[in-house]
Coordinates of C-alpha atoms and ligand atoms in Angstrom, one line a residue:
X941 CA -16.6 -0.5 -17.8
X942 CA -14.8 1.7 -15.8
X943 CA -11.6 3.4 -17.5
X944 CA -9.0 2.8 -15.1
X945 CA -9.5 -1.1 -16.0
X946 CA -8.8 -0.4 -19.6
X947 CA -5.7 1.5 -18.6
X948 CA -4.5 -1.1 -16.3
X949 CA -4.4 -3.2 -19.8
X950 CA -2.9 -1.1 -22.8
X951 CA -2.2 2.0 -24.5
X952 CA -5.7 3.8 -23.9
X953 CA -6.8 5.8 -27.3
X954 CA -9.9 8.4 -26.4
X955 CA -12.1 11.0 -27.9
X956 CA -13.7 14.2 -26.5
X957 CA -16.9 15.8 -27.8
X958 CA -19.4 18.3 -26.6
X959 CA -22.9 18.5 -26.9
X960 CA -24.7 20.6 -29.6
X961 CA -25.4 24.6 -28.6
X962 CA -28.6 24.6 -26.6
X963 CA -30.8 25.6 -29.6
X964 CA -29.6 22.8 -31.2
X965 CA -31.7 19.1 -30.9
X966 CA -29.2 16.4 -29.5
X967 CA -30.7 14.5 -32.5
X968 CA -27.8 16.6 -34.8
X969 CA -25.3 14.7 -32.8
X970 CA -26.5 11.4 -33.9
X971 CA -24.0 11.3 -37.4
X972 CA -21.2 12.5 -35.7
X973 CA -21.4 9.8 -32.8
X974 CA -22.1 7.2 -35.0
X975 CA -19.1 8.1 -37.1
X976 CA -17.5 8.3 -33.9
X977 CA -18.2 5.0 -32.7
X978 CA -17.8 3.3 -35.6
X979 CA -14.2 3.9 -35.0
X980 CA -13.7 2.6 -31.9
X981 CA -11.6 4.5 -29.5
X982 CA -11.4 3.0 -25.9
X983 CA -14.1 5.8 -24.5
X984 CA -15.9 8.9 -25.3
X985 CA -15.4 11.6 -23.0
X986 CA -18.3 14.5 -22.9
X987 CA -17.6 17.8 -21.7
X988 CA -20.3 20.2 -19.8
X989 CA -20.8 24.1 -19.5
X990 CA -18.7 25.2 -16.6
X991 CA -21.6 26.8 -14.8
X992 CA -23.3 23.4 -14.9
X993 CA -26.8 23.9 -16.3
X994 CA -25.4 21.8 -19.2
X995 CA -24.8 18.8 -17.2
X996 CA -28.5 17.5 -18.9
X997 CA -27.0 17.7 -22.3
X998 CA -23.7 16.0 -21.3
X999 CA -26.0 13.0 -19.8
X1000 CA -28.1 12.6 -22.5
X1001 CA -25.0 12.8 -25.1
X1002 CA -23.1 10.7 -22.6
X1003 CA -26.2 7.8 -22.6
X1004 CA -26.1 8.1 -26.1
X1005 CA -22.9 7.0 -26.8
X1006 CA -22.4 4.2 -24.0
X1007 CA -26.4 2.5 -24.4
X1008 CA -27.1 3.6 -28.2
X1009 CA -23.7 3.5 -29.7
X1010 CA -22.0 1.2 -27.4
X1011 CA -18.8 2.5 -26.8
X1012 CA -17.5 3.7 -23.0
X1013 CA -18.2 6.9 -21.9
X1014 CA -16.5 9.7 -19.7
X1015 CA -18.9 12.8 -18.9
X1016 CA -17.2 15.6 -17.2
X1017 CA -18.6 17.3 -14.3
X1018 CA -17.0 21.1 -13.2
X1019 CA -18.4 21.6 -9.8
X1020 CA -17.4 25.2 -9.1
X1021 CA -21.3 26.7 -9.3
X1022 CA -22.4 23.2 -7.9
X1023 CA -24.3 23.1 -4.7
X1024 CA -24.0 19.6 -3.1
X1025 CA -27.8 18.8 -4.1
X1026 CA -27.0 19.4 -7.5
X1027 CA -23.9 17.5 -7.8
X1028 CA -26.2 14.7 -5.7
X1029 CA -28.6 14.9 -8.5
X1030 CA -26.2 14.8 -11.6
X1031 CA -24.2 11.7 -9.8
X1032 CA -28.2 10.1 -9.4
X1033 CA -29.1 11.0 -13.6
X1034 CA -25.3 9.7 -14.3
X1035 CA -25.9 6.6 -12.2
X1036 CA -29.5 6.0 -13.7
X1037 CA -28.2 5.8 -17.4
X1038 CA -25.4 3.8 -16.6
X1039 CA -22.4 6.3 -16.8
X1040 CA -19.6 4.6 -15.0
X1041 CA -16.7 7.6 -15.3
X1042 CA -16.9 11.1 -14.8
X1043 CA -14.2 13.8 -15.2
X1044 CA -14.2 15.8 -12.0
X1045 CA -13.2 19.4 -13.1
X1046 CA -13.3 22.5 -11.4
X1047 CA -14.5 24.8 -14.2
X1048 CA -13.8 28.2 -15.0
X1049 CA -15.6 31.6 -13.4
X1050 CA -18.2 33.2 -15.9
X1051 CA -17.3 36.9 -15.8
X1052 CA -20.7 38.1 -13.5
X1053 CA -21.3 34.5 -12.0
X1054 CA -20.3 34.1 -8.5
X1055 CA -19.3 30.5 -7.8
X1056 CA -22.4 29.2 -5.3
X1057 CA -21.3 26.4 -3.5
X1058 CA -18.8 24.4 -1.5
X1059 CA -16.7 22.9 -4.3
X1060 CA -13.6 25.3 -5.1
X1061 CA -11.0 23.0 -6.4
X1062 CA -11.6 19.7 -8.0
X1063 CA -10.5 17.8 -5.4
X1064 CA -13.3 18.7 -3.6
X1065 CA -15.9 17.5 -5.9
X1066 CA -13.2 14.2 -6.2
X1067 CA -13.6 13.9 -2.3
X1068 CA -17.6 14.1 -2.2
X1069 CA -18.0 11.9 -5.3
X1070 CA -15.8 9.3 -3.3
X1071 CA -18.1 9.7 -0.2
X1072 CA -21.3 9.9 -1.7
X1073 CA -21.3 8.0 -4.5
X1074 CA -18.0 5.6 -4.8
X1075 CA -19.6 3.5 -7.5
X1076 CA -18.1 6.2 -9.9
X1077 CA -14.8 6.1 -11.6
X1078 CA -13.2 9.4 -11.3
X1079 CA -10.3 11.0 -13.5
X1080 CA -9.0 14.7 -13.3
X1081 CA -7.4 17.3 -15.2
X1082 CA -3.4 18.0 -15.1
X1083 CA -1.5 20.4 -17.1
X1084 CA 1.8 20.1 -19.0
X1085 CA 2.8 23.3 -19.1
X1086 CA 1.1 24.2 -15.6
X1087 CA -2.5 25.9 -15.3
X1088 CA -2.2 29.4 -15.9
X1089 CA -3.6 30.1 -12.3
X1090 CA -0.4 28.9 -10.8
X1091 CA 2.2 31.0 -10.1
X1092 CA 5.2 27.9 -10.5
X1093 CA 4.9 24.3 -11.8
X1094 CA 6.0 23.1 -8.5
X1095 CA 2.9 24.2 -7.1
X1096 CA 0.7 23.1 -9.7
X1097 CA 1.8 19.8 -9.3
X1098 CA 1.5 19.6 -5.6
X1099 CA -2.3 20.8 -6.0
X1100 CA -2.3 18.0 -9.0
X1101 CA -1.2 15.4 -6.0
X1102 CA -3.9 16.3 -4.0
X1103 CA -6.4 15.7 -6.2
X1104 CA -4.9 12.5 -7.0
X1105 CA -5.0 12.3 -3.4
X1106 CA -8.7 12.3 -3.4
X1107 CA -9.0 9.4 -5.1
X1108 CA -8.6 10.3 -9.0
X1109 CA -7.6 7.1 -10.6
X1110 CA -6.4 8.3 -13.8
X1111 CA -5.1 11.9 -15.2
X1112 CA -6.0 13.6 -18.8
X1113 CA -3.8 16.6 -19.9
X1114 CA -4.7 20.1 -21.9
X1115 CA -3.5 20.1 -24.9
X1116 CA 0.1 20.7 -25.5
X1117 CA 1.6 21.1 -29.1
X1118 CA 5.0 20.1 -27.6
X1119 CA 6.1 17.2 -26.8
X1120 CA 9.1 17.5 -24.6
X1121 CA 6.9 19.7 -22.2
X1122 CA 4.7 16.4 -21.9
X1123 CA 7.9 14.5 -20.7
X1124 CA 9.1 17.0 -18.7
X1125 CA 5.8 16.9 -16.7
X1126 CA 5.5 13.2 -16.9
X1127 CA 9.3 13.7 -14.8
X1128 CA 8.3 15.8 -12.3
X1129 CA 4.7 14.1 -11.5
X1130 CA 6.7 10.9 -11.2
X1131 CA 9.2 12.8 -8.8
X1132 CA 6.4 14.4 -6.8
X1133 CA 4.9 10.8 -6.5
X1134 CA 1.8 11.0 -9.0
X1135 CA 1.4 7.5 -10.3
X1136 CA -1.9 7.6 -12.0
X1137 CA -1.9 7.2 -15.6
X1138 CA -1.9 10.1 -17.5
X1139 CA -3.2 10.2 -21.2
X1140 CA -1.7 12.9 -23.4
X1141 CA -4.1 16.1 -24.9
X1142 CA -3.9 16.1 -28.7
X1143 CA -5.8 19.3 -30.3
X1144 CA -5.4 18.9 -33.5
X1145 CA -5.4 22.3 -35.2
X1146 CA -7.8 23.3 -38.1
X1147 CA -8.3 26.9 -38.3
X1148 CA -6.5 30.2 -37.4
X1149 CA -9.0 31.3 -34.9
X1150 CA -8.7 28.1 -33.1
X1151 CA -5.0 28.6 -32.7
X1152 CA -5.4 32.3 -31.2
X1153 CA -8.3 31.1 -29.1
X1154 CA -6.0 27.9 -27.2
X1155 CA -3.0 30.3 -26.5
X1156 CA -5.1 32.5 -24.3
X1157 CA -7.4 29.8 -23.0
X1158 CA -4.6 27.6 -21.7
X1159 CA -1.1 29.2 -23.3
X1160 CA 0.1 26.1 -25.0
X1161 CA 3.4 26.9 -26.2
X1162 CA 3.8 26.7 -30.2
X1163 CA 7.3 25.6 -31.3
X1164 CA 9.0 26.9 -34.2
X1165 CA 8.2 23.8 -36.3
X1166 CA 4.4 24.4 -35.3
X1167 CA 4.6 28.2 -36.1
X1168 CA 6.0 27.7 -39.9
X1169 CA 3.0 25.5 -40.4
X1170 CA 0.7 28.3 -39.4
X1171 CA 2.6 31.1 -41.4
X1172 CA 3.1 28.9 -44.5
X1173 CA -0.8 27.6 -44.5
X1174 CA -2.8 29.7 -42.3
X1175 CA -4.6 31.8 -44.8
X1176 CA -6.1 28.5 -46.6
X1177 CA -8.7 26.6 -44.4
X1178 CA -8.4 22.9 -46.0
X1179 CA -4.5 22.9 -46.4
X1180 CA -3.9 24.1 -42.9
X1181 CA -6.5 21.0 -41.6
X1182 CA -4.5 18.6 -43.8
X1183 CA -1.4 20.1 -41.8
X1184 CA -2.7 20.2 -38.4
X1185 CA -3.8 16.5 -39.4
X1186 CA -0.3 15.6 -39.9
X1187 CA 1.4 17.8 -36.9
X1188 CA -1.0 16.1 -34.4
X1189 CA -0.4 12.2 -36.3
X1190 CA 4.0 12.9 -36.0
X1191 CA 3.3 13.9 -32.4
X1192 CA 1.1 10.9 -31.3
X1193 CA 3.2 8.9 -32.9
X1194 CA 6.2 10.1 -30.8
X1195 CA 4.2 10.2 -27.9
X1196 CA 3.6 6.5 -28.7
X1197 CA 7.2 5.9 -28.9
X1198 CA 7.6 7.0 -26.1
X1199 CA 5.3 4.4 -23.7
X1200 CA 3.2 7.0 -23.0
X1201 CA -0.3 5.8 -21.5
X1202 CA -3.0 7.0 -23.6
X1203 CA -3.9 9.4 -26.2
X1204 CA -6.9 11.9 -26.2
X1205 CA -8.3 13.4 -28.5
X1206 CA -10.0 16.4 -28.7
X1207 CA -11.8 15.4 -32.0
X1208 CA -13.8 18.8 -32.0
X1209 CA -16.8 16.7 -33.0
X1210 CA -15.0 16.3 -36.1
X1211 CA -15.1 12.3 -37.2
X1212 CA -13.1 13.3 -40.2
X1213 CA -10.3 14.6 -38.8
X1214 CA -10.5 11.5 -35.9
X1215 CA -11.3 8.8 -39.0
X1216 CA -7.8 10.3 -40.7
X1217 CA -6.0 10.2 -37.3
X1218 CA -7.2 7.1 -36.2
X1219 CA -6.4 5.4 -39.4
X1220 CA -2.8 6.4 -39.0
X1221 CA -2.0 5.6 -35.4
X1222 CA -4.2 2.5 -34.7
X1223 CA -1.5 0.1 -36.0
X1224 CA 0.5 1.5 -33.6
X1225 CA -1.7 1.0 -30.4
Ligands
FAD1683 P1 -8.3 22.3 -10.2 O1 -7.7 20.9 -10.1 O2 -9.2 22.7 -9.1 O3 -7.1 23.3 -10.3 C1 -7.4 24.7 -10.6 C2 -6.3 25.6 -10.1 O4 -6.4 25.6 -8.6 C3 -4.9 25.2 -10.4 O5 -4.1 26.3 -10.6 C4 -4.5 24.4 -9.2 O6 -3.1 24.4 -9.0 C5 -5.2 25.1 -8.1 N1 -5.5 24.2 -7.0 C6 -6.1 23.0 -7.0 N2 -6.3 22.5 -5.8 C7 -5.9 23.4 -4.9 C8 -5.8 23.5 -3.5 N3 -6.2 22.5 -2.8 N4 -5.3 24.6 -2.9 C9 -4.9 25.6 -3.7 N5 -4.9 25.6 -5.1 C10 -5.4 24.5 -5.7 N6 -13.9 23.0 -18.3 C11 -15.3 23.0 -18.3 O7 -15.9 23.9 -17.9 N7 -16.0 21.9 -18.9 C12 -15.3 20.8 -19.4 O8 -16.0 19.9 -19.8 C13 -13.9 20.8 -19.3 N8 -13.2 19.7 -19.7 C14 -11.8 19.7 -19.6 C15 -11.1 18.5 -19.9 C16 -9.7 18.5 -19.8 C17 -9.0 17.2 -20.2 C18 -9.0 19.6 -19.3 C19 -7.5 19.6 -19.2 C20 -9.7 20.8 -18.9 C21 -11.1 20.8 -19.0 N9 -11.9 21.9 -18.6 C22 -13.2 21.9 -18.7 C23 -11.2 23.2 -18.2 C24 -11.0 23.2 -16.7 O9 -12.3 23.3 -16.0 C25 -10.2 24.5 -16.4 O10 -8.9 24.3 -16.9 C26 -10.1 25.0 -14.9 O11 -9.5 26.2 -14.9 C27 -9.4 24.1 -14.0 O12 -10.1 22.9 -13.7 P2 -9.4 21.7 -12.9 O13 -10.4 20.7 -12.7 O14 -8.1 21.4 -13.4 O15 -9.2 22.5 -11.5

């Protein structure tokens, strides 16, 4: 099924794994996407190495979960060290096992990597995708608190519409710890004339290291109410999951409140922390 139809019909409530480490088997993913399964969120989306070489392991994770598992999938494609044979050949493996959705994504430079091919924004790979291959269902990445490559929001959000331009048919944000940045955004994309759904970025947060690590990958801003969590219950591992637990829970809830149109989350290929969420929030859906 292709996503956009489930958000033309209700609140859409997602997942996001990745594959296991390259000298891992896919075989020590089975539990965990069982477990995920078993809980039913409206899709599974599967992320892939910027630099593409893992777009294998997202396709064989991705077929797992939508032809083993049965539950929708979303695998995400970054196209910026793409050449246009290789995105031809992913789109052909992705079409072969039946993936209906992909997450067009730009990707990120690996320091000593120069990007190879033709595809330097997103919307690029949205446009070719739409050419080559408009079978696919394509979503794209948006950014609450703008991506850290633009100099203003304004301009962040006119790139956003261009993309959407290209024929994205739904939006998924970064993460974002608070909540009136999400509205804000949700304001301004409605302004700019962005009317895509947009499902909201939930991270919830487990461990210290994580924290440090998503302030410089994407600079989520921590509110004050966030930050007393962390001083209070950082130092102990299991009380600061129960917390994060809770922190992500009172914001989807909120988020829920407010109409948004979907929640994802990144589970961190954790089913217990998405088995604790989705207990608590599926009533609300
Ligand atoms: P783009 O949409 O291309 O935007 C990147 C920057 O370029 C922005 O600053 C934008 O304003 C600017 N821009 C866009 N179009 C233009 C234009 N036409 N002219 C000038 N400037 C422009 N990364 C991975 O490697 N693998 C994953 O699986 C993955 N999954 C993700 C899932 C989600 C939900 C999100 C939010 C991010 C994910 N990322 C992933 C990270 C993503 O690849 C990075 O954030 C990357 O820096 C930007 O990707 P994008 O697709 O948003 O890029």
């Amino acid at each position: 099924m292709k996503t956009s139809d489930l958000f033309a019909k209700k609140t859409v409530f997602s997942f996001e794994v990745f594959p296991p480490k390259r000298d891992m088997p896919i075989s020590s993913m089975y539990d965990t996407l069982a477990a995920l399964s078993q809980l039913q969120p409206d899709f599974i989306s599967v992320t892939c190495g910027a630099n593409g070489q893992g777009s294998n392991r997202t396709a064989e994770v991705a077929s797992l979960i939508k032809n083993t598992y049965h539950c929708e999938t979303v695998a995400h494609m970054p196209c910026l060290y793409l050449t246009e044979d290789e995105a031809l050949r992913t789109l052909q493996e992705l079409k072969e096992i039946g993936v209906e959705n992909i997450l067009a994504l730009r990707g990120d430079e690996t320091a000593g990597e120069i990007p190879v091919g033709r595809f330097h924004h997103a919307s690029d790979l949205v446009a070719f995708i739409k050419e080559q291959a408009p079978q696919f269902n394509i979503s794209g990445a948006c950014y609450p608190e703008s991506h850290l490559e633009s100099k203003t929001m304004a301009a962040d959000i006119q790139n956003l519409k261009k993309k959407v331009d290209a024929g994205v048919s739904e939006l998924i944000s970064q993460l974002f710890f608070d909540n009136e940045m999400f509205y804000r955004f949700l304001e301004r994309t409605q302004i700019a004339g962005i009317h895509v759904p947009i499902e909201a970025g939930i991270m919830p947060v487990t461990n210290q290291k994580q924290i440090e690590r998503m302030v410089t990958l994407c600079g989520a801003t921590l509110p004050i109410k966030f930050q007393r969590i962390i001083a209070k219950y950082g130092s102990d591992s299991k009380t600061l999951r129960e917390a994060g637990i809770a922190y992500a829970i009172d914001q989807i809830v909120d988020l829920l409140a407010n109409g948004v149109d979907g929640i994802h989350v990144y589970t961190m290929n954790s089913p217990y922390i998405a088995k604790r969420i989705t207990e608590a929030i599926k009533p609300l859906l």
